[in-house]
């Protein structure tokens, strides 16, 4: 176990993401307690745990949607603990949401265009993008990458659930992401769509690391190289996928137990 | 916020026509060309009363309501202070320019007083917006209403600048190149030009990065932050843009009436702007102008009509109120929403003619 922990916790300065003693309180409730976590650049990791284990709160603290009550968060060596979300995003952090957080009144193309624009200059531009706008092309490519070209001029409100999930991922891959947080990307997807999702995740450029929250072990364990187990807001165990899968404590707590 | 929220649902109803990639705003509907042509040749058709009291008034009120439409329709922020910003701009034209109240007015020529008024009113609206964006929904309405009410009472009680309840009278209007620009026909064209400029600017902006981002902020501010946008900065910038439009309308208004007094910036007048925008429809820039036309027609002619059927002529607000109720009840997208649905029921196969979202 010791050697695994050693392998997983990369050298501090070179870490993509480094959390130290992160605690998040909601009133008297501690959603996260003293979470310390290090992820290497390019590393792909699953965060597992039952409902209420603090997985999504962990994401919210990393992106700054909710600031942590205490502790520090470093992103590629830079202390971002007190940065607003948009500053972290501009530094290459990305996330998706468990419940799709899209812009229903806009088209697919406009959604992706906004994602591209958000991480580049000209966010306040009053000039319409022209035919040869570089970001328009970037948006086109992203739409294509998540297989949504056929519906790119449709309003997001009219898309099927699976398409909305794919768009959710496209928004997180705009610009030059360095590290992505995927919050249950497979939720509600059909088996075919799951296969597509696995393909999208495994074909990401190797320098892009990610953390994925996923209840579906078939998806989660196929796209990661390491696993962090959470329980009651604490990190419970870290290891390789096969170690976690065969760990008796983990099986009792999560895999075998009352997980729906 | 609920108003904007309702409108959002209506936006989706209107989503039939696929939008071609467009760079410049275009008038690609024959009816729009006809309306534009009629507006341009209006002085040949209409007498001075119609030209100023109906059409210029409509365009001025419509421009004020347009500034609310930008905030509410694109940004999801219902501001009740748009008339206050216009009124502030009008006061500043009177204070810096030339008026009958020589003890107050500084006597600057119009080409200095107007930019000054526009700059100050835009700054005023931006500051108010910077306060308002710290709140959401009903609290945005409350804080902007508070700013409007405070300004109204301040103008009533301040004599040094705003000349108390009597206001500032006989405000000078521009004369140059041998033209009296407040004469009916030149003034109508000034108003038409400013209104058209604001209309097309808003229409153009809706597809520019800033406008798209604003609609993103309306739909999902949290996600916008997670895409790298500083949401509050966008909201404040929207207030600045909308304030500039309202300030332009304020300049036109003070030139129209040649006076400005607290009655013009009352809380009731602030709410009129909201009613105009909602009745017309806040999802597209044309909506506020349609709402303003209905409002002005009712204000002008309901009196005769009511007297004829034996009611007090001042009850025109009753008609407006009933109309408002009916609109809110049956069409959250205002009159343009009603029209849109009527067209769709008549034949969905006809092309949408570029009537997309606003």
PDB file of C-alpha atoms in Angstrom, chain B residues 58-176:
ATOM      1  CA  UNK B  58     -43.192  56.043 -29.770  1.00  0.00           C
ATOM      2  CA  UNK B  59     -39.610  55.896 -30.976  1.00  0.00           C
ATOM      3  CA  UNK B  60     -38.277  57.693 -27.889  1.00  0.00           C
ATOM      4  CA  UNK B  61     -40.220  55.511 -25.452  1.00  0.00           C
ATOM      5  CA  UNK B  62     -39.365  52.470 -27.538  1.00  0.00           C
ATOM      6  CA  UNK B  63     -35.656  53.281 -27.292  1.00  0.00           C
ATOM      7  CA  UNK B  64     -35.921  53.550 -23.499  1.00  0.00           C
ATOM      8  CA  UNK B  65     -37.760  50.236 -23.390  1.00  0.00           C
ATOM      9  CA  UNK B  66     -35.141  48.791 -25.764  1.00  0.00           C
ATOM     10  CA  UNK B  67     -32.516  49.440 -23.104  1.00  0.00           C
ATOM     11  CA  UNK B  68     -34.614  47.380 -20.688  1.00  0.00           C
ATOM     12  CA  UNK B  69     -35.054  44.702 -23.352  1.00  0.00           C
ATOM     13  CA  UNK B  70     -31.259  44.318 -23.609  1.00  0.00           C
ATOM     14  CA  UNK B  71     -30.994  43.774 -19.865  1.00  0.00           C
ATOM     15  CA  UNK B  72     -34.101  41.646 -19.349  1.00  0.00           C
ATOM     16  CA  UNK B  73     -34.282  39.745 -22.633  1.00  0.00           C
ATOM     17  CA  UNK B  74     -30.587  39.022 -23.136  1.00  0.00           C
ATOM     18  CA  UNK B  75     -29.237  39.388 -19.619  1.00  0.00           C
ATOM     19  CA  UNK B  76     -32.143  38.133 -17.506  1.00  0.00           C
ATOM     20  CA  UNK B  77     -31.951  41.294 -15.369  1.00  0.00           C
ATOM     21  CA  UNK B  78     -35.137  43.292 -14.925  1.00  0.00           C
ATOM     22  CA  UNK B  79     -34.100  46.881 -14.265  1.00  0.00           C
ATOM     23  CA  UNK B  80     -36.695  49.473 -13.302  1.00  0.00           C
ATOM     24  CA  UNK B  81     -34.222  52.341 -13.468  1.00  0.00           C
ATOM     25  CA  UNK B  82     -33.936  52.666 -17.256  1.00  0.00           C
ATOM     26  CA  UNK B  83     -36.301  55.654 -17.298  1.00  0.00           C
ATOM     27  CA  UNK B  84     -34.344  57.165 -14.408  1.00  0.00           C
ATOM     28  CA  UNK B  85     -31.156  56.974 -16.474  1.00  0.00           C
ATOM     29  CA  UNK B  86     -32.943  58.606 -19.404  1.00  0.00           C
ATOM     30  CA  UNK B  87     -34.304  61.256 -17.049  1.00  0.00           C
ATOM     31  CA  UNK B  88     -30.861  61.880 -15.577  1.00  0.00           C
ATOM     32  CA  UNK B  89     -29.499  62.335 -19.068  1.00  0.00           C
ATOM     33  CA  UNK B  90     -32.360  64.743 -19.867  1.00  0.00           C
ATOM     34  CA  UNK B  91     -31.644  66.747 -16.705  1.00  0.00           C
ATOM     35  CA  UNK B  92     -27.950  66.892 -17.573  1.00  0.00           C
ATOM     36  CA  UNK B  93     -28.722  68.283 -21.037  1.00  0.00           C
ATOM     37  CA  UNK B  94     -30.801  70.958 -19.346  1.00  0.00           C
ATOM     38  CA  UNK B  95     -28.222  71.647 -16.626  1.00  0.00           C
ATOM     39  CA  UNK B  96     -25.146  71.839 -18.864  1.00  0.00           C
ATOM     40  CA  UNK B  97     -26.947  73.323 -21.860  1.00  0.00           C
ATOM     41  CA  UNK B  98     -29.112  76.393 -22.271  1.00  0.00           C
ATOM     42  CA  UNK B  99     -32.515  76.799 -20.642  1.00  0.00           C
ATOM     43  CA  UNK B 100     -34.939  79.365 -19.241  1.00  0.00           C
ATOM     44  CA  UNK B 101     -33.485  78.774 -15.794  1.00  0.00           C
ATOM     45  CA  UNK B 102     -30.293  80.750 -16.295  1.00  0.00           C
ATOM     46  CA  UNK B 103     -29.362  80.451 -12.617  1.00  0.00           C
ATOM     47  CA  UNK B 104     -28.954  76.693 -13.076  1.00  0.00           C
ATOM     48  CA  UNK B 105     -28.022  76.011 -16.668  1.00  0.00           C
ATOM     49  CA  UNK B 106     -24.365  76.409 -17.509  1.00  0.00           C
ATOM     50  CA  UNK B 107     -25.124  77.490 -21.068  1.00  0.00           C
ATOM     51  CA  UNK B 108     -22.837  75.062 -22.898  1.00  0.00           C
ATOM     52  CA  UNK B 109     -23.578  74.562 -26.584  1.00  0.00           C
ATOM     53  CA  UNK B 110     -25.559  71.392 -27.316  1.00  0.00           C
ATOM     54  CA  UNK B 111     -22.566  69.615 -28.864  1.00  0.00           C
ATOM     55  CA  UNK B 112     -20.768  69.830 -25.523  1.00  0.00           C
ATOM     56  CA  UNK B 113     -23.780  69.385 -23.251  1.00  0.00           C
ATOM     57  CA  UNK B 114     -25.032  66.254 -25.001  1.00  0.00           C
ATOM     58  CA  UNK B 115     -21.795  64.209 -24.811  1.00  0.00           C
ATOM     59  CA  UNK B 116     -21.473  65.318 -21.186  1.00  0.00           C
ATOM     60  CA  UNK B 117     -25.028  64.188 -20.457  1.00  0.00           C
ATOM     61  CA  UNK B 118     -24.492  60.865 -22.233  1.00  0.00           C
ATOM     62  CA  UNK B 119     -21.257  60.212 -20.349  1.00  0.00           C
ATOM     63  CA  UNK B 120     -22.690  61.112 -16.946  1.00  0.00           C
ATOM     64  CA  UNK B 121     -25.918  59.157 -17.464  1.00  0.00           C
ATOM     65  CA  UNK B 122     -23.984  56.126 -18.682  1.00  0.00           C
ATOM     66  CA  UNK B 123     -21.731  56.348 -15.628  1.00  0.00           C
ATOM     67  CA  UNK B 124     -24.812  56.724 -13.404  1.00  0.00           C
ATOM     68  CA  UNK B 125     -26.470  53.660 -14.937  1.00  0.00           C
ATOM     69  CA  UNK B 126     -23.256  51.648 -14.769  1.00  0.00           C
ATOM     70  CA  UNK B 127     -22.834  52.447 -11.081  1.00  0.00           C
ATOM     71  CA  UNK B 128     -26.455  51.510 -10.425  1.00  0.00           C
ATOM     72  CA  UNK B 129     -25.871  48.322 -12.394  1.00  0.00           C
ATOM     73  CA  UNK B 130     -22.742  47.534 -10.379  1.00  0.00           C
ATOM     74  CA  UNK B 131     -24.966  47.640  -7.286  1.00  0.00           C
ATOM     75  CA  UNK B 132     -27.787  45.698  -8.894  1.00  0.00           C
ATOM     76  CA  UNK B 133     -25.644  42.807 -10.190  1.00  0.00           C
ATOM     77  CA  UNK B 134     -24.844  41.849  -6.632  1.00  0.00           C
ATOM     78  CA  UNK B 135     -28.448  40.696  -6.406  1.00  0.00           C
ATOM     79  CA  UNK B 136     -30.655  38.351  -8.407  1.00  0.00           C
ATOM     80  CA  UNK B 137     -34.280  38.224  -9.477  1.00  0.00           C
ATOM     81  CA  UNK B 138     -36.735  40.158  -7.345  1.00  0.00           C
ATOM     82  CA  UNK B 139     -33.914  41.943  -5.517  1.00  0.00           C
ATOM     83  CA  UNK B 140     -32.603  43.355  -8.775  1.00  0.00           C
ATOM     84  CA  UNK B 141     -36.067  44.768  -9.394  1.00  0.00           C
ATOM     85  CA  UNK B 142     -36.200  46.179  -5.866  1.00  0.00           C
ATOM     86  CA  UNK B 143     -32.782  47.805  -5.924  1.00  0.00           C
ATOM     87  CA  UNK B 144     -33.313  49.433  -9.320  1.00  0.00           C
ATOM     88  CA  UNK B 145     -36.777  50.583  -8.243  1.00  0.00           C
ATOM     89  CA  UNK B 146     -35.165  52.059  -5.123  1.00  0.00           C
ATOM     90  CA  UNK B 147     -32.661  53.947  -7.285  1.00  0.00           C
ATOM     91  CA  UNK B 148     -35.527  55.237  -9.449  1.00  0.00           C
ATOM     92  CA  UNK B 149     -37.594  56.308  -6.445  1.00  0.00           C
ATOM     93  CA  UNK B 150     -34.608  57.940  -4.744  1.00  0.00           C
ATOM     94  CA  UNK B 151     -33.817  59.937  -7.879  1.00  0.00           C
ATOM     95  CA  UNK B 152     -37.442  61.059  -8.190  1.00  0.00           C
ATOM     96  CA  UNK B 153     -37.559  62.391  -4.621  1.00  0.00           C
ATOM     97  CA  UNK B 154     -34.108  63.876  -4.932  1.00  0.00           C
ATOM     98  CA  UNK B 155     -35.086  65.897  -8.008  1.00  0.00           C
ATOM     99  CA  UNK B 156     -38.188  67.054  -6.133  1.00  0.00           C
ATOM    100  CA  UNK B 157     -36.210  68.355  -3.203  1.00  0.00           C
ATOM    101  CA  UNK B 158     -32.971  69.531  -4.730  1.00  0.00           C
ATOM    102  CA  UNK B 159     -33.158  73.129  -5.955  1.00  0.00           C
ATOM    103  CA  UNK B 160     -29.509  73.845  -6.641  1.00  0.00           C
ATOM    104  CA  UNK B 161     -29.210  71.511  -9.644  1.00  0.00           C
ATOM    105  CA  UNK B 162     -32.600  70.017 -10.403  1.00  0.00           C
ATOM    106  CA  UNK B 163     -34.733  73.076  -9.537  1.00  0.00           C
ATOM    107  CA  UNK B 164     -37.123  71.124  -7.323  1.00  0.00           C
ATOM    108  CA  UNK B 165     -40.622  70.238  -8.375  1.00  0.00           C
ATOM    109  CA  UNK B 166     -40.805  72.891 -11.050  1.00  0.00           C
ATOM    110  CA  UNK B 167     -37.943  71.321 -12.992  1.00  0.00           C
ATOM    111  CA  UNK B 168     -36.038  73.054 -15.787  1.00  0.00           C
ATOM    112  CA  UNK B 169     -38.013  74.749 -18.526  1.00  0.00           C
ATOM    113  CA  UNK B 170     -37.485  76.172 -22.002  1.00  0.00           C
ATOM    114  CA  UNK B 171     -34.508  73.952 -22.708  1.00  0.00           C
ATOM    115  CA  UNK B 172     -32.772  75.068 -25.899  1.00  0.00           C
ATOM    116  CA  UNK B 173     -32.703  72.699 -28.843  1.00  0.00           C
ATOM    117  CA  UNK B 174     -30.044  72.561 -31.559  1.00  0.00           C
ATOM    118  CA  UNK B 175     -30.001  75.046 -34.437  1.00  0.00           C
ATOM    119  CA  UNK B 176     -27.224  74.660 -36.961  1.00  0.00           C
TER     120      UNK B 176
END
